Coordinates of C-alpha atoms and ligand atoms in Angstrom, one line a residue:
M1 CA -139.2 -52.7 5.2
H2 CA -141.4 -55.2 3.5
A3 CA -141.6 -53.2 0.3
F4 CA -139.5 -55.7 -1.7
L5 CA -141.4 -58.7 -0.5
K6 CA -144.7 -57.1 -1.3
G7 CA -143.4 -56.3 -4.7
A8 CA -142.5 -59.9 -5.0
T9 CA -145.9 -61.2 -4.3
V10 CA -147.4 -58.8 -6.8
Q11 CA -145.0 -60.0 -9.4
S12 CA -145.3 -63.6 -8.7
T13 CA -148.9 -63.5 -10.0
K14 CA -147.7 -62.3 -13.4
P15 CA -146.3 -65.5 -14.9
Q16 CA -149.6 -67.2 -14.0
K17 CA -151.4 -64.5 -15.8
E18 CA -149.3 -65.1 -18.8
K19 CA -150.2 -68.8 -18.6
A20 CA -153.9 -68.0 -18.3
T21 CA -153.8 -65.8 -21.5
A22 CA -151.8 -68.4 -23.3
G23 CA -154.4 -71.0 -22.7
P24 CA -157.6 -69.6 -24.3
S25 CA -155.8 -67.7 -27.1
G26 CA -154.7 -70.7 -29.1
E27 CA -156.0 -74.2 -29.2
K28 CA -154.6 -76.2 -26.4
K29 CA -151.1 -76.5 -27.7
P30 CA -148.4 -76.9 -25.0
K31 CA -145.4 -74.6 -25.4
A32 CA -142.3 -76.4 -26.4
L33 CA -140.5 -75.6 -23.2
P34 CA -138.5 -78.2 -21.4
W35 CA -140.2 -78.9 -18.1
V36 CA -137.2 -78.0 -16.1
E37 CA -137.6 -74.4 -17.4
K38 CA -141.4 -74.5 -17.2
Y39 CA -141.3 -75.5 -13.6
R40 CA -138.4 -73.4 -12.5
P41 CA -139.3 -71.6 -9.3
K42 CA -140.7 -68.1 -10.2
C43 CA -140.1 -66.6 -6.8
V44 CA -137.8 -67.3 -3.9
D45 CA -140.7 -68.9 -1.9
D46 CA -141.1 -71.5 -4.6
V47 CA -137.6 -72.9 -4.0
A48 CA -138.1 -76.1 -2.2
F49 CA -136.0 -77.6 0.6
Q50 CA -133.3 -74.9 0.9
E51 CA -135.0 -73.3 3.9
E52 CA -131.9 -71.8 5.5
V53 CA -130.8 -70.2 2.3
V54 CA -134.3 -68.9 1.5
A55 CA -134.7 -67.5 5.0
V56 CA -131.4 -65.7 5.0
L57 CA -131.9 -64.4 1.5
K58 CA -135.3 -63.1 2.3
K59 CA -134.0 -61.2 5.3
S60 CA -131.4 -59.6 3.0
L61 CA -134.0 -58.8 0.4
E62 CA -136.2 -57.1 3.0
G63 CA -133.4 -54.9 4.3
A64 CA -132.4 -54.2 0.6
D65 CA -129.0 -55.0 1.8
L66 CA -127.7 -57.8 -0.2
P67 CA -124.1 -59.0 0.5
N68 CA -122.0 -60.6 -2.2
L69 CA -123.2 -64.1 -2.5
L70 CA -121.7 -67.5 -3.1
F71 CA -124.0 -70.4 -3.8
Y72 CA -122.5 -73.9 -3.9
G73 CA -123.8 -77.4 -3.9
P74 CA -124.5 -80.4 -6.2
P75 CA -126.2 -80.0 -9.6
G76 CA -130.0 -79.5 -9.9
T77 CA -130.6 -78.3 -6.4
G78 CA -131.9 -74.8 -7.2
K79 CA -128.8 -72.5 -7.1
T80 CA -129.4 -70.7 -10.5
S81 CA -133.2 -70.7 -9.9
T82 CA -132.8 -69.0 -6.5
I83 CA -130.7 -66.1 -7.7
L84 CA -132.8 -65.5 -10.8
A85 CA -136.0 -65.5 -8.7
A86 CA -134.4 -63.2 -6.1
A87 CA -133.2 -60.8 -8.9
R88 CA -136.7 -60.8 -10.4
E89 CA -138.3 -60.0 -7.1
L90 CA -135.8 -57.2 -6.4
F91 CA -136.0 -55.4 -9.8
G92 CA -139.2 -56.5 -11.5
P93 CA -139.3 -57.5 -15.2
E94 CA -138.6 -54.1 -16.6
L95 CA -135.4 -53.2 -14.7
Y96 CA -134.2 -56.8 -14.8
R97 CA -132.3 -56.4 -18.0
Q98 CA -130.6 -53.3 -17.0
R99 CA -129.7 -54.4 -13.6
V100 CA -128.7 -58.0 -13.9
L101 CA -125.7 -59.3 -15.9
E102 CA -125.6 -63.0 -16.2
L103 CA -122.5 -64.8 -17.3
N104 CA -122.0 -68.5 -17.4
A105 CA -119.3 -70.9 -18.4
S106 CA -120.4 -70.8 -22.0
D107 CA -119.5 -67.2 -22.2
E108 CA -115.9 -66.3 -22.5
R109 CA -114.8 -65.5 -19.0
G110 CA -111.1 -65.1 -19.1
I111 CA -109.4 -62.2 -17.5
Q112 CA -110.2 -59.9 -20.4
V113 CA -113.9 -60.3 -19.9
V114 CA -113.7 -59.7 -16.2
R115 CA -111.6 -56.6 -16.9
E116 CA -114.0 -55.2 -19.5
K117 CA -117.5 -56.6 -19.5
V118 CA -117.8 -57.0 -15.7
K119 CA -116.1 -53.8 -14.9
N120 CA -118.0 -51.7 -17.4
F121 CA -121.3 -53.1 -16.2
A122 CA -120.3 -52.6 -12.6
Q123 CA -119.4 -49.0 -13.1
L124 CA -122.8 -47.8 -14.3
T125 CA -124.6 -46.1 -11.5
V126 CA -128.2 -46.8 -10.9
A127 CA -131.2 -45.1 -9.3
G128 CA -133.1 -46.3 -6.3
S129 CA -136.6 -46.5 -7.7
R130 CA -138.5 -48.3 -10.5
S131 CA -140.5 -46.7 -13.2
D132 CA -143.7 -47.9 -11.6
G133 CA -142.7 -46.0 -8.5
K134 CA -141.8 -49.0 -6.4
P135 CA -138.5 -48.7 -4.5
C136 CA -135.7 -50.9 -5.6
P137 CA -132.2 -51.3 -4.3
P138 CA -129.7 -48.9 -5.8
F139 CA -127.4 -51.6 -7.1
K140 CA -126.9 -54.1 -9.9
I141 CA -126.3 -57.8 -9.7
I142 CA -123.7 -59.7 -11.6
I143 CA -124.3 -63.4 -11.6
L144 CA -121.3 -65.5 -12.4
D145 CA -122.8 -69.0 -12.9
E146 CA -120.5 -72.0 -12.9
A147 CA -117.8 -69.9 -11.4
D148 CA -115.7 -72.9 -10.6
S149 CA -114.8 -73.1 -14.3
M150 CA -113.2 -69.6 -14.2
T151 CA -109.5 -69.5 -14.4
A152 CA -107.6 -68.6 -11.3
P153 CA -106.3 -65.3 -12.8
A154 CA -109.8 -64.3 -13.8
Q155 CA -111.0 -65.0 -10.3
A156 CA -108.1 -63.0 -9.0
A157 CA -109.0 -60.1 -11.3
L158 CA -112.5 -60.1 -9.6
R159 CA -111.1 -59.4 -6.2
R160 CA -110.4 -55.7 -6.7
T161 CA -113.4 -55.1 -8.9
M162 CA -115.7 -56.6 -6.2
E163 CA -114.3 -54.2 -3.6
K164 CA -114.1 -51.1 -5.7
E165 CA -117.6 -51.4 -7.1
S166 CA -119.3 -52.5 -3.9
R167 CA -121.3 -49.2 -3.8
T168 CA -123.2 -50.1 -6.9
T169 CA -122.8 -53.8 -7.6
R170 CA -123.4 -57.1 -5.9
F171 CA -121.8 -60.3 -7.2
C172 CA -123.4 -63.7 -7.0
L173 CA -121.0 -66.6 -7.7
I174 CA -122.4 -70.0 -8.3
C175 CA -120.5 -73.2 -8.3
N176 CA -120.6 -76.9 -7.7
Y177 CA -117.2 -77.2 -6.0
I178 CA -116.4 -74.5 -3.6
S179 CA -112.9 -75.7 -3.3
R180 CA -112.2 -74.4 -6.8
I181 CA -112.9 -70.9 -5.8
I182 CA -109.9 -69.0 -4.6
E183 CA -109.9 -68.1 -0.9
P184 CA -109.9 -64.3 -1.3
L185 CA -113.1 -64.5 -3.2
T186 CA -114.9 -66.9 -0.8
S187 CA -114.0 -64.6 2.1
R188 CA -115.7 -61.7 0.3
C189 CA -119.0 -63.5 0.0
S190 CA -121.8 -64.9 2.2
K191 CA -121.7 -68.6 1.5
F192 CA -124.8 -70.6 1.0
R193 CA -124.8 -74.4 0.7
F194 CA -127.5 -76.1 -1.3
K195 CA -128.4 -79.6 -0.2
P196 CA -129.4 -82.4 -2.4
L197 CA -133.2 -82.5 -2.3
A198 CA -134.8 -84.9 0.1
N199 CA -136.7 -87.8 -1.5
Q200 CA -140.0 -86.7 0.0
I201 CA -139.6 -83.2 -1.5
Q202 CA -138.6 -84.6 -4.9
H203 CA -141.6 -87.0 -4.8
Q204 CA -144.0 -84.1 -4.1
R205 CA -142.6 -81.9 -6.9
L206 CA -142.8 -84.8 -9.4
L207 CA -146.4 -85.5 -8.4
D208 CA -147.2 -81.8 -8.8
I209 CA -145.8 -81.8 -12.3
C210 CA -147.6 -85.1 -13.2
E211 CA -150.9 -83.5 -12.1
K212 CA -150.3 -80.3 -14.1
E213 CA -149.3 -82.2 -17.2
N214 CA -152.1 -84.7 -16.8
L215 CA -149.9 -87.7 -16.7
K216 CA -150.7 -91.2 -15.9
Y217 CA -148.2 -92.9 -13.7
T218 CA -147.6 -95.7 -11.2
N219 CA -146.3 -95.0 -7.7
E220 CA -143.3 -97.2 -8.4
S221 CA -142.3 -95.1 -11.4
I222 CA -142.2 -91.9 -9.2
E223 CA -140.2 -93.8 -6.6
A224 CA -137.8 -95.0 -9.3
L225 CA -137.4 -91.4 -10.6
V226 CA -136.5 -90.2 -7.1
R227 CA -134.1 -93.1 -6.6
V228 CA -132.2 -92.8 -9.9
S229 CA -131.8 -89.0 -9.6
E230 CA -130.0 -88.9 -6.3
G231 CA -131.2 -85.6 -5.0
D232 CA -130.9 -83.9 -8.4
L233 CA -134.3 -82.5 -9.2
R234 CA -133.4 -81.4 -12.7
K235 CA -132.4 -84.9 -13.6
A236 CA -135.7 -86.3 -12.1
I237 CA -137.8 -83.8 -14.1
T238 CA -135.9 -84.5 -17.3
Y239 CA -136.3 -88.2 -17.0
L240 CA -140.0 -87.7 -16.2
Q241 CA -140.4 -85.7 -19.4
S242 CA -138.6 -88.3 -21.5
A243 CA -140.8 -91.0 -19.9
A244 CA -143.9 -89.0 -20.7
R245 CA -142.8 -88.6 -24.3
L246 CA -142.0 -92.3 -24.6
N247 CA -145.5 -93.5 -23.9
T248 CA -147.9 -90.6 -24.6
D249 CA -151.1 -92.3 -23.7
K250 CA -150.1 -95.2 -21.5
E251 CA -149.1 -94.7 -18.0
I252 CA -145.4 -94.1 -17.0
T253 CA -144.0 -97.3 -15.6
E254 CA -141.0 -98.1 -13.4
K255 CA -139.6 -100.0 -16.3
A256 CA -139.6 -97.0 -18.6
V257 CA -137.9 -94.9 -16.0
V258 CA -135.2 -97.4 -15.4
E259 CA -134.7 -97.8 -19.2
I260 CA -134.4 -94.0 -19.7
A261 CA -132.1 -93.5 -16.8
G262 CA -129.7 -96.2 -18.2
V263 CA -129.8 -98.2 -15.0
V264 CA -128.5 -101.7 -15.5
P265 CA -131.2 -104.2 -14.5
T266 CA -130.6 -105.6 -11.0
K267 CA -130.8 -109.1 -12.5
M268 CA -127.8 -108.4 -14.8
I269 CA -125.7 -107.1 -11.9
D270 CA -126.7 -110.1 -9.7
N271 CA -125.9 -112.5 -12.5
L272 CA -122.5 -110.9 -12.9
L273 CA -121.7 -111.1 -9.2
E274 CA -122.9 -114.7 -9.1
I275 CA -120.4 -115.6 -11.8
C276 CA -117.7 -113.8 -9.9
F277 CA -118.5 -115.8 -6.8
K278 CA -119.2 -119.2 -8.2
G279 CA -118.4 -119.3 -11.9
T280 CA -115.4 -119.6 -14.1
F281 CA -113.3 -117.0 -15.8
E282 CA -114.6 -118.0 -19.2
K283 CA -118.1 -117.4 -18.1
L284 CA -117.1 -114.1 -16.6
E285 CA -115.5 -113.0 -19.8
V286 CA -118.8 -113.7 -21.7
A287 CA -120.9 -112.0 -19.0
V288 CA -118.8 -108.8 -19.0
K289 CA -118.8 -108.7 -22.8
N290 CA -122.5 -109.0 -22.9
I291 CA -123.2 -106.3 -20.4
V292 CA -120.8 -103.8 -22.1
D293 CA -122.2 -104.7 -25.5
E294 CA -125.6 -103.9 -24.3
G295 CA -124.4 -100.3 -24.3
Y296 CA -124.6 -99.6 -20.6
A297 CA -122.2 -97.0 -19.4
A298 CA -119.2 -98.6 -17.6
T299 CA -119.4 -96.0 -14.9
Q300 CA -123.0 -96.9 -14.3
I301 CA -122.1 -100.6 -14.0
L302 CA -119.3 -99.7 -11.7
G303 CA -121.5 -97.7 -9.4
Q304 CA -124.1 -100.4 -9.2
L305 CA -121.5 -103.2 -8.7
H306 CA -120.0 -101.0 -5.9
E307 CA -123.4 -100.8 -4.2
A308 CA -124.0 -104.5 -4.5
I309 CA -120.6 -105.3 -3.1
I310 CA -121.1 -103.0 -0.1
E311 CA -124.3 -104.9 0.7
R312 CA -122.9 -108.3 0.2
D313 CA -121.9 -110.7 3.0
I314 CA -118.2 -110.8 2.7
S315 CA -115.4 -109.6 5.0
D316 CA -114.4 -106.0 5.5
K317 CA -111.0 -106.8 4.1
Q318 CA -112.5 -108.2 0.9
K319 CA -114.7 -105.2 0.5
S320 CA -111.9 -102.8 0.9
A321 CA -109.7 -104.6 -1.6
I322 CA -112.6 -104.5 -4.2
T323 CA -113.4 -100.9 -3.4
E324 CA -109.8 -99.8 -3.9
K325 CA -109.8 -101.5 -7.3
T326 CA -113.1 -99.8 -8.1
A327 CA -111.6 -96.4 -7.5
V328 CA -108.6 -97.2 -9.8
V329 CA -110.9 -98.4 -12.5
D330 CA -113.1 -95.3 -12.2
K331 CA -110.0 -93.1 -12.7
C332 CA -108.9 -95.2 -15.7
L333 CA -112.4 -94.9 -17.2
A334 CA -112.3 -91.1 -16.7
D335 CA -109.0 -91.1 -18.5
G336 CA -110.6 -92.9 -21.4
A337 CA -109.5 -96.5 -21.0
D338 CA -111.2 -99.4 -22.7
E339 CA -114.5 -100.1 -21.0
Y340 CA -114.5 -103.9 -21.5
L341 CA -111.0 -104.4 -20.2
Q342 CA -111.6 -102.2 -17.2
M343 CA -114.8 -104.0 -16.3
L344 CA -113.1 -107.3 -16.7
S345 CA -110.2 -106.3 -14.5
L346 CA -112.5 -105.1 -11.8
C347 CA -114.5 -108.4 -12.0
S348 CA -111.3 -110.4 -11.9
V349 CA -110.4 -108.7 -8.6
I350 CA -113.9 -109.5 -7.3
M351 CA -113.4 -113.1 -8.3
E352 CA -110.0 -113.2 -6.7
Q353 CA -111.5 -111.9 -3.4
A354 CA -114.5 -114.2 -3.7
E355 CA -112.0 -117.2 -3.7
K356 CA -111.1 -116.3 -0.1
N357 CA -114.6 -117.0 0.9
N358 CA -114.4 -120.7 0.0
Ligands
ATP401 N1 -134.9 -76.4 -4.7 C1 -135.6 -76.5 -5.8 N2 -136.9 -76.1 -5.7 C2 -137.6 -76.2 -6.8 N3 -137.2 -76.6 -8.0 C3 -135.9 -77.0 -8.1 C4 -135.1 -76.9 -7.0 N4 -133.9 -77.4 -7.4 C5 -134.0 -77.7 -8.7 N5 -135.2 -77.4 -9.1 C6 -135.6 -77.7 -10.5 O1 -134.5 -78.1 -11.3 C7 -134.2 -77.2 -12.3 C8 -132.7 -76.9 -12.3 O2 -132.4 -76.1 -11.1 P1 -131.2 -75.1 -11.2 O3 -130.9 -74.7 -12.5 O4 -131.5 -74.0 -10.2 O5 -130.0 -76.0 -10.6 P2 -128.6 -75.6 -10.2 O6 -128.5 -75.8 -8.7 O7 -128.2 -74.2 -10.7 O8 -127.7 -76.7 -10.9 P3 -126.3 -76.6 -11.6 O9 -125.3 -76.7 -10.5 O10 -126.3 -77.8 -12.5 O11 -126.3 -75.4 -12.4 C9 -135.1 -76.0 -12.1 O12 -135.6 -75.5 -13.3 C10 -136.2 -76.6 -11.3 O13 -137.2 -77.0 -12.1
MG402 MG1 -127.0 -73.6 -12.4

């Protein structure tokens, strides 16, 4: 029963071995690997914070009875990592290539590909043991990453394939928005929701990386990383790496993190709001122009303004009027409207509402 898991623990030592040999062989030159890849969980147990998913998945791996899977949740929460780790544990490095077909949004995944590539791969039959004698499940896994970007006809073409090939193939669909997957597909899969990572967990992961990379940092900088990444560990790790590159021998500071993340300084937002509440329209025009000219993304300013407004001591009616306008501006920005004009129009509404306070 535990054969697969045992196999897993044996394998999980392998990558470490590789690292160990990589160290002494050359002079200490770090491999040019983005840290998100370097610190991608190697086995299912490494996946942080998704306890329910990991527990259920491990039970399925033990029984060698994997259902079709559907992983969904926000970016950078471990979906791709989890299935890659699970596949590696099931098949080992040798069989991995034969048994796992990975297709993501960058591959052509129209109906033609589903008909041909997926079907051909699914139809190959496979044995139930590995060359090293260890048992392995007698099926293959097809991973369709970013499945929400597949067209509806392509998704529909999967339905029959999924059922027909169920003897030899398991599918794992991964997406951010489950509502974009057609109903007949979701009903054929066990669904797993991936939660945004808790601050505490992100904090710990970042500290681990800092330690392994020998980084100097301030506590505030790690807190800032957690704050700006909003549960997306990939984003946090990427920012950390950029910050580390930025000042190679000095310590990483909160200021550097905020700068890299493109967060508008609180002072600027406060200043803008003060003008909305107390200033004149001329001043507002100048302030908005300044902030847009600084190169901050309008959607970022919008988000921060929104947060500040929610916190502010004004009536619910005023808040709702401003929030409604925020939503409209957000849509316009997504459609490609002029950033300066949109920000000005939002600030004008804030100003209009602020009048009612006096
Ligand atoms: N739960 C987690 N445990 C450990 N590391 C994680 C976790 N979630 C994300 N990471 C880190 O973030 C990186 C990206 O994770 P992954 O590719 O699995 O995200 P994803 O959920 O597939 O995101 P997307 O929806 O954008 O494809 C990983 O390489 C890993 O370093
Ligand atoms: Mg992914």
